[in-house]
């Protein structure tokens, strides 16, 4: 049974966003939210009745804000606003992203600072709860003045126009889907067009979803790194807590402790721990894994702080203050989000890069300490994991390109009224691709390290790494002659995405 989330002026948590975007949790406005929305709407209606122009209430928008709109034309103004702003292009974005931005816009409305009518807020909540997903396109947001085109596509659907996916995933006209769900299309009133579109909800939603994935992927990177250290006859000594304490970065300490735990009680590590081992120290890609993974952890921690601040925000322009004033502001600018979205892409590229170096060492007969070339069954006849590494290397190269920041760019629009923008939406879109890329990179290291551990027989891996190897063997056979590798990569990706890899490792540690 899905959970129900009550929305009010209190901050949302990242877990709540994920539960609605991915888990299908439903939403309801709290009593406090209902009261705040009604009170704020009363202020807007009083201003709408005045002769003096008020931006967003009785004027045009952006560079057209100088024009006063008579009361009989304001409904047309709002509908024209969302029609013209729903100007996206390109592929449609993922339903989880649309659901996240719908929830986040509704949360801002629930703070009582937007001036939206209660009936409009209820329509947005009902659409979300009915599993109706407006079609939002890849291009259309500059990350300033809100995610305009993406949010306008949602607003347009609320009015019964445009296309949506219904609860079964079928594309159909919005009017049909709303009617079937018993939702009356909204006729927008003063201020509502702006209030439904002037937020950073798309980029924030993508940040929150990415953080959920990234946290798990860094955990997986610690695990695959430990498997690679073990497979390459590396040592666990650099991961000792007293050495890590000499450089007190919290993420580094976590990654080192996790790697040490995964390698604990490993017969392979124990086999070369004594004074007869001639190796002085391991390569950087093994020894420095906690430093790289830990830096990524701390980067994600900073991004979580930014996300949590945004989840406590009420972003609209103009905004309605408790005393009834309607004030223009710049809180819709996406710079705080754009920066951390780019920062995360840099961190993911580097985690993938060190992962690639570990994988390459296991395949190189000159550096793998006794493993067959490319882990092939019959090197020369068989290629082993040679081309799987090519795939990994190609993705790592792409991740480096995706790490080029979007937020350093700006392009003026709206007759120079909007003369500096954040490009935060673009930063979020490329971060999603980076998350997918790192997942595949880790899957290939997992496959390679597991195969290398098998080839160390009769020595056994440790309880944690052995449990992961055994899990993988349910879907992917052990070493042998060449076979179709692409399905094996896909199987490893699935095990990472659904959390089974980490669960197996933790279960093994507890034995």
XYZ file of C-alpha atoms in Angstrom:
511
model
C 0.000 0.000 0.000
C 1.343 3.413 -0.967
C 1.967 6.028 1.688
C 0.126 9.330 1.793
C 2.137 12.516 2.204
C 0.547 15.602 3.774
C 1.851 18.820 2.245
C 2.034 22.066 4.148
C 4.466 24.903 4.775
C 6.986 22.579 6.460
C 10.026 21.446 4.415
C 9.903 18.278 2.362
C 12.513 15.578 2.871
C 14.488 14.032 0.041
C 13.027 10.638 0.937
C 9.503 12.024 0.558
C 10.290 13.323 -2.924
C 11.649 9.931 -3.963
C 8.626 8.155 -2.471
C 6.242 10.186 -4.621
C 8.372 10.340 -7.768
C 9.328 6.670 -7.815
C 7.258 4.906 -5.206
C 3.797 6.129 -6.149
C 3.018 7.719 -2.779
C -0.031 9.985 -2.875
C -0.327 13.538 -1.579
C -2.861 15.609 0.287
C -2.879 19.233 1.406
C -2.762 19.644 5.160
C -5.310 21.785 6.979
C -2.639 24.421 7.546
C -1.884 24.447 3.826
C -5.573 24.824 2.969
C -5.845 27.809 5.294
C -2.703 29.466 3.944
C -3.684 28.981 0.310
C -7.151 30.464 0.924
C -5.805 33.455 2.854
C -3.209 34.261 0.211
C -5.720 33.953 -2.577
C -7.887 36.534 -0.827
C -4.990 39.014 -1.012
C -4.593 38.344 -4.739
C -8.270 38.901 -5.445
C -8.183 42.191 -3.554
C -5.201 43.329 -5.611
C -6.852 42.194 -8.816
C -9.768 44.521 -8.091
C -7.508 47.576 -7.750
C -6.796 50.044 -10.526
C -3.022 50.044 -10.057
C -1.129 47.363 -12.028
C 0.401 44.486 -10.070
C 2.943 42.247 -11.807
C 1.602 38.779 -12.494
C -1.878 39.740 -11.395
C -2.966 42.482 -13.746
C 0.013 42.867 -16.110
C 1.764 40.974 -18.844
C 4.907 38.988 -18.134
C 8.659 39.323 -18.531
C 9.510 42.084 -20.981
C 5.738 42.625 -21.484
C 5.160 43.487 -17.823
C 4.571 47.137 -18.706
C 1.131 46.417 -20.110
C -1.912 46.583 -17.791
C -4.474 43.875 -18.597
C -8.196 44.599 -18.027
C -10.051 42.167 -15.775
C -12.135 40.653 -18.575
C -8.952 39.574 -20.411
C -7.056 38.039 -17.499
C -8.321 34.477 -17.845
C -7.258 34.601 -21.497
C -3.919 36.047 -20.370
C -3.258 33.105 -18.060
C -4.244 30.490 -20.629
C -2.157 32.225 -23.290
C 0.737 32.265 -20.854
C 0.809 28.515 -20.311
C 0.127 27.737 -23.967
C 2.991 29.901 -25.172
C 5.363 28.760 -22.435
C 4.712 25.054 -23.068
C 7.226 25.338 -25.883
C 9.463 22.371 -25.139
C 11.175 20.260 -27.782
C 13.096 17.031 -28.056
C 12.572 13.742 -26.278
C 10.182 13.551 -23.353
C 11.741 13.354 -19.913
C 11.231 10.467 -17.545
C 7.902 10.189 -15.669
C 9.708 10.181 -12.316
C 11.157 13.618 -13.121
C 7.720 14.986 -14.047
C 6.173 13.554 -10.879
C 8.957 15.102 -8.807
C 8.456 18.545 -10.320
C 4.675 18.304 -9.889
C 5.135 17.459 -6.217
C 7.642 20.264 -5.674
C 5.422 22.846 -7.340
C 2.511 21.697 -5.209
C 4.703 21.985 -2.121
C 5.509 25.621 -2.932
C 1.790 26.266 -3.414
C 1.167 24.616 -0.027
C 3.430 27.180 1.672
C 0.753 29.808 1.012
C 3.063 32.216 -0.824
C 1.875 31.859 -4.424
C -1.726 33.073 -4.605
C -3.050 29.984 -6.378
C -6.694 29.138 -5.672
C -7.494 26.077 -3.564
C -9.310 24.416 -6.486
C -6.197 24.682 -8.654
C -4.009 23.193 -5.940
C -6.503 20.337 -5.535
C -6.473 19.684 -9.286
C -2.688 19.415 -9.292
C -2.768 17.014 -6.322
C -5.509 14.926 -7.952
C -3.611 14.696 -11.230
C -0.487 13.526 -9.401
C -2.457 10.981 -7.374
C -4.197 9.651 -10.481
C -0.828 8.753 -12.005
C -1.322 11.186 -14.894
C 2.039 12.388 -16.212
C 2.087 15.394 -18.575
C 4.539 15.081 -21.458
C 7.504 17.318 -20.662
C 10.238 17.754 -23.242
C 14.003 17.691 -22.856
C 14.616 21.270 -24.010
C 12.878 24.424 -22.838
C 14.404 25.532 -19.551
C 17.330 27.890 -19.049
C 17.188 27.370 -15.308
C 15.984 30.884 -14.582
C 12.519 32.356 -14.170
C 11.965 28.770 -13.141
C 11.860 25.679 -15.331
C 9.387 27.494 -17.526
C 8.615 25.178 -20.442
C 8.695 21.973 -18.346
C 6.364 23.408 -15.714
C 4.135 25.045 -18.325
C 3.562 21.616 -19.881
C 2.177 20.469 -16.533
C 0.045 23.603 -16.145
C -1.312 23.174 -19.677
C -2.375 19.609 -18.884
C -4.280 20.861 -15.830
C -6.340 23.024 -18.178
C -7.191 19.996 -20.310
C -4.789 20.729 -23.167
C -1.697 18.931 -24.353
C -0.719 15.276 -24.073
C -0.151 13.074 -21.031
C 0.641 9.512 -20.043
C -2.214 7.959 -18.108
C -1.791 5.610 -15.166
C -1.207 2.681 -17.544
C 1.553 4.551 -19.398
C -0.557 5.162 -22.508
C -0.167 8.521 -24.265
C -3.439 10.343 -24.781
C -4.964 13.854 -24.762
C -4.951 15.482 -21.338
C -8.690 16.198 -21.479
C -9.488 12.495 -21.888
C -7.224 11.384 -19.048
C -8.537 14.071 -16.675
C -12.147 13.198 -17.496
C -11.558 9.503 -16.912
C -9.994 10.310 -13.529
C -12.906 12.590 -12.591
C -10.771 15.740 -12.563
C -12.321 18.979 -13.802
C -9.942 20.974 -16.045
C -8.796 24.225 -14.465
C -9.714 27.635 -15.864
C -6.756 29.683 -14.710
C -7.329 32.913 -12.788
C -5.058 35.858 -11.998
C -1.509 34.981 -10.965
C -1.951 31.235 -11.491
C -0.065 30.927 -14.779
C 3.047 32.387 -13.185
C 2.627 30.500 -9.926
C 2.442 27.151 -11.699
C 5.603 27.730 -13.743
C 7.984 30.003 -11.828
C 9.997 27.458 -9.854
C 13.185 25.427 -9.883
C 11.212 22.224 -9.413
C 12.530 20.296 -12.403
C 16.203 20.767 -11.558
C 15.577 20.222 -7.854
C 13.620 17.040 -8.543
C 16.423 15.696 -10.709
C 19.001 16.610 -8.051
C 17.086 14.753 -5.333
C 16.619 11.665 -7.517
C 20.286 11.713 -8.549
C 21.433 11.982 -4.939
C 19.424 8.894 -4.064
C 21.205 6.984 -6.835
C 24.656 8.468 -6.239
C 24.751 7.529 -2.564
C 24.170 3.884 -3.487
C 26.634 3.987 -6.399
C 29.472 5.260 -4.215
C 28.733 2.409 -1.818
C 28.963 0.015 -4.780
C 32.247 1.624 -5.857
C 33.719 0.852 -2.412
C 32.662 -2.752 -2.873
C 33.956 -3.228 -6.423
C 37.203 -1.511 -5.439
C 37.629 -3.957 -2.564
C 36.984 -6.858 -4.944
C 39.603 -5.485 -7.323
C 42.155 -5.020 -4.524
C 41.575 -8.623 -3.510
C 41.721 -9.932 -7.078
C 44.982 -8.065 -7.727
C 46.612 -9.418 -4.552
C 46.601 -5.951 -3.034
C 46.811 -5.089 0.630
C 44.190 -3.730 2.992
C 46.745 -1.966 5.212
C 46.306 1.547 3.673
C 42.653 1.474 4.698
C 43.397 1.304 8.423
C 41.504 3.822 10.547
C 44.629 5.354 12.112
C 46.055 6.156 8.676
C 42.775 7.657 7.489
C 42.542 9.801 10.631
C 45.692 11.661 9.556
C 43.555 13.324 6.874
C 40.144 13.814 8.494
C 37.791 13.999 5.543
C 34.593 12.257 6.655
C 33.773 10.663 3.308
C 37.266 9.228 3.004
C 36.990 7.626 6.433
C 33.663 6.026 5.504
C 34.956 4.589 2.229
C 38.157 3.283 3.803
C 36.251 1.626 6.635
C 33.865 0.005 4.176
C 36.693 -1.309 1.989
C 38.514 -2.689 5.031
C 35.331 -4.417 6.186
C 34.699 -5.936 2.755
C 38.266 -7.331 2.747
C 38.081 -8.615 6.302
C 38.825 -12.327 6.774
C 39.814 -12.729 3.130
C 41.980 -15.841 2.556
C 43.309 -14.194 -0.613
C 44.524 -11.121 1.293
C 45.902 -13.290 4.100
C 47.844 -15.409 1.600
C 50.316 -12.622 0.863
C 50.238 -10.666 4.101
C 53.491 -12.077 5.513
C 57.108 -10.903 5.205
C 57.671 -12.974 2.068
C 55.501 -10.622 -0.023
C 57.912 -8.546 -2.163
C 55.460 -5.723 -2.976
C 55.993 -2.454 -1.122
C 52.811 -0.625 -2.068
C 49.878 -0.859 -4.440
C 49.099 1.360 -7.418
C 47.145 4.556 -6.807
C 43.955 3.147 -8.301
C 43.882 0.624 -5.443
C 45.533 2.466 -2.583
C 43.806 5.807 -3.181
C 40.287 4.503 -3.783
C 39.023 5.840 -0.404
C 40.405 9.270 -1.173
C 38.577 9.472 -4.511
C 35.372 7.787 -3.380
C 35.418 9.799 -0.165
C 35.737 13.082 -2.028
C 32.700 12.067 -4.063
C 30.853 11.260 -0.827
C 31.634 14.677 0.592
C 30.595 16.337 -2.662
C 27.268 14.523 -2.454
C 26.972 15.661 1.163
C 27.336 19.283 0.099
C 24.745 18.762 -2.636
C 22.374 17.248 -0.060
C 22.697 20.416 2.031
C 21.757 22.550 -0.982
C 18.855 20.251 -1.855
C 17.520 20.371 1.712
C 17.594 24.157 1.695
C 15.656 24.180 -1.571
C 13.146 21.711 -0.140
C 12.437 24.267 2.591
C 11.958 27.080 0.067
C 8.915 28.761 -1.445
C 9.944 29.830 -4.938
C 7.698 32.020 -7.039
C 7.746 35.448 -8.648
C 6.057 37.568 -7.582
C 5.649 36.061 -4.125
C 2.882 36.829 -1.646
C 4.148 37.746 1.827
C 2.203 37.171 5.062
C 1.133 40.823 5.248
C -0.407 40.602 1.768
C 2.360 42.367 -0.127
C 3.138 40.953 -3.575
C 6.836 41.411 -4.272
C 9.047 40.585 -7.239
C 12.242 38.722 -6.419
C 14.984 36.579 -7.951
C 14.604 33.385 -5.980
C 13.776 31.446 -9.140
C 17.401 31.690 -10.313
C 18.873 28.199 -10.442
C 22.521 28.997 -9.637
C 22.591 27.156 -6.268
C 21.287 24.022 -7.968
C 23.275 24.372 -11.179
C 26.580 24.525 -9.333
C 26.066 21.339 -7.321
C 24.583 19.467 -10.277
C 27.768 20.210 -12.191
C 29.943 19.422 -9.180
C 28.338 15.981 -8.887
C 28.993 15.253 -12.565
C 32.686 15.988 -11.964
C 32.784 13.642 -8.978
C 31.055 10.826 -10.868
C 33.480 11.159 -13.773
C 36.424 10.750 -11.411
C 34.934 7.763 -9.584
C 34.376 6.152 -12.995
C 37.925 7.013 -14.053
C 39.589 5.276 -11.102
C 37.231 2.332 -11.561
C 38.398 2.012 -15.162
C 42.050 1.943 -14.026
C 41.356 -0.894 -11.602
C 39.569 -2.857 -14.300
C 42.408 -2.344 -16.755
C 44.983 -3.674 -14.248
C 43.078 -6.936 -13.878
C 43.176 -7.462 -17.662
C 46.856 -6.638 -18.210
C 49.051 -9.704 -17.806
C 52.021 -7.456 -16.973
C 50.245 -5.924 -13.936
C 47.682 -8.473 -12.759
C 50.102 -10.666 -10.764
C 49.405 -14.008 -12.338
C 45.981 -13.633 -13.936
C 45.599 -14.703 -17.590
C 45.603 -11.999 -20.262
C 42.203 -10.261 -20.348
C 40.973 -13.014 -18.002
C 40.483 -15.116 -21.122
C 40.003 -18.882 -20.954
C 42.430 -19.435 -23.845
C 44.135 -16.070 -24.560
C 44.446 -15.565 -28.293
C 41.536 -17.812 -29.113
C 39.407 -16.055 -26.485
C 39.338 -12.309 -25.805
C 37.865 -12.514 -22.325
C 36.882 -9.092 -20.996
C 38.968 -7.103 -23.489
C 36.018 -5.465 -25.221
C 33.946 -5.134 -22.068
C 36.744 -2.837 -20.954
C 36.474 -0.931 -24.246
C 32.817 -0.313 -23.421
C 33.759 0.841 -19.940
C 36.513 3.100 -21.279
C 34.183 4.672 -23.835
C 31.637 5.477 -21.141
C 34.335 6.929 -18.869
C 35.397 9.204 -21.719
C 31.785 10.310 -22.170
C 31.469 10.996 -18.437
C 34.442 13.323 -18.700
C 32.622 15.256 -21.426
C 29.471 15.364 -19.291
C 31.577 16.808 -16.459
C 32.088 20.028 -18.412
C 29.935 22.436 -16.373
C 26.734 23.857 -17.800
C 26.399 26.484 -15.072
C 29.312 28.576 -16.375
C 27.211 29.372 -19.429
C 24.486 31.979 -19.768
C 22.510 33.246 -22.732
C 20.244 36.335 -22.571
C 16.566 36.087 -23.524
C 13.267 37.966 -23.243
C 14.512 41.176 -24.852
C 17.402 41.297 -22.333
C 15.046 41.247 -19.340
C 16.335 37.797 -18.489
C 19.975 38.575 -19.173
C 21.663 36.021 -16.905
C 20.469 32.456 -16.534
C 21.750 29.388 -14.656
C 21.466 26.536 -17.175
C 20.652 24.368 -14.157
C 18.159 22.233 -16.082
C 20.896 21.317 -18.582
C 23.229 20.469 -15.695
C 20.548 18.183 -14.250
C 19.894 16.419 -17.542
C 23.548 15.575 -18.086
C 23.900 14.430 -14.469
C 21.169 11.847 -15.072
C 23.194 10.499 -18.006
C 26.290 10.459 -15.805
C 24.477 8.402 -13.160
C 23.511 5.841 -15.803
C 27.060 5.796 -17.155
C 28.661 5.213 -13.761
C 26.230 2.352 -13.151
C 27.503 0.588 -16.275
C 31.152 1.323 -15.450
C 30.713 -0.243 -12.005
C 28.871 -3.216 -13.492
C 31.851 -3.991 -15.723
C 34.304 -3.735 -12.813
C 32.016 -6.038 -10.835
C 31.998 -8.630 -13.630
C 35.752 -8.406 -14.091
C 36.646 -8.550 -10.406
C 34.308 -11.495 -9.799
C 35.896 -13.407 -12.681
C 39.378 -12.594 -11.381
C 38.449 -13.820 -7.905
C 37.293 -17.112 -9.401
C 40.648 -17.409 -11.169
C 42.475 -17.104 -7.825
C 41.137 -20.528 -6.801
C 41.890 -22.537 -4.742
C 42.167 -19.394 -2.623
C 38.757 -18.084 -1.593
C 37.610 -14.457 -1.422
C 36.406 -12.947 1.839
C 32.885 -13.470 3.154
C 31.545 -10.160 1.804
C 33.186 -10.200 -1.616
C 32.511 -13.916 -1.944
C 28.811 -13.368 -1.273
C 28.687 -10.793 -4.072
C 30.540 -13.116 -6.437
C 28.076 -15.893 -5.599
C 25.112 -13.571 -6.208
C 26.469 -12.668 -9.628
C 26.928 -16.347 -10.473
C 23.159 -16.837 -10.303
C 22.874 -14.838 -13.546
C 26.399 -14.884 -14.992
C 28.467 -18.093 -15.273
C 32.032 -18.211 -14.057
C 35.208 -18.275 -16.176
C 35.111 -20.235 -19.404
C 35.280 -19.834 -23.177
C 34.027 -16.587 -24.673
C 30.289 -15.985 -24.685
C 27.907 -13.075 -25.346
C 29.015 -10.422 -22.851
C 26.345 -7.713 -23.323
C 23.632 -9.639 -21.403
C 26.108 -10.193 -18.573
C 26.770 -6.458 -18.308
C 23.013 -5.847 -18.261
C 22.565 -8.456 -15.529
C 25.248 -6.813 -13.375
C 23.581 -3.429 -13.900
C 20.264 -4.826 -12.708
C 21.825 -6.257 -9.577
C 23.381 -2.869 -8.815
C 20.222 -0.876 -9.530
C 17.914 -3.068 -7.472
C 20.234 -3.052 -4.465
C 21.010 -6.770 -4.463
C 24.774 -6.283 -4.769
C 25.012 -4.151 -1.644
C 22.583 -6.379 0.236
C 24.689 -9.437 -0.578
C 27.869 -7.714 0.605
C 26.292 -6.649 3.895
C 24.894 -10.114 4.409
C 28.333 -11.599 3.815
C 29.917 -9.224 6.319
C 27.455 -10.353 8.971
C 28.356 -14.028 8.652
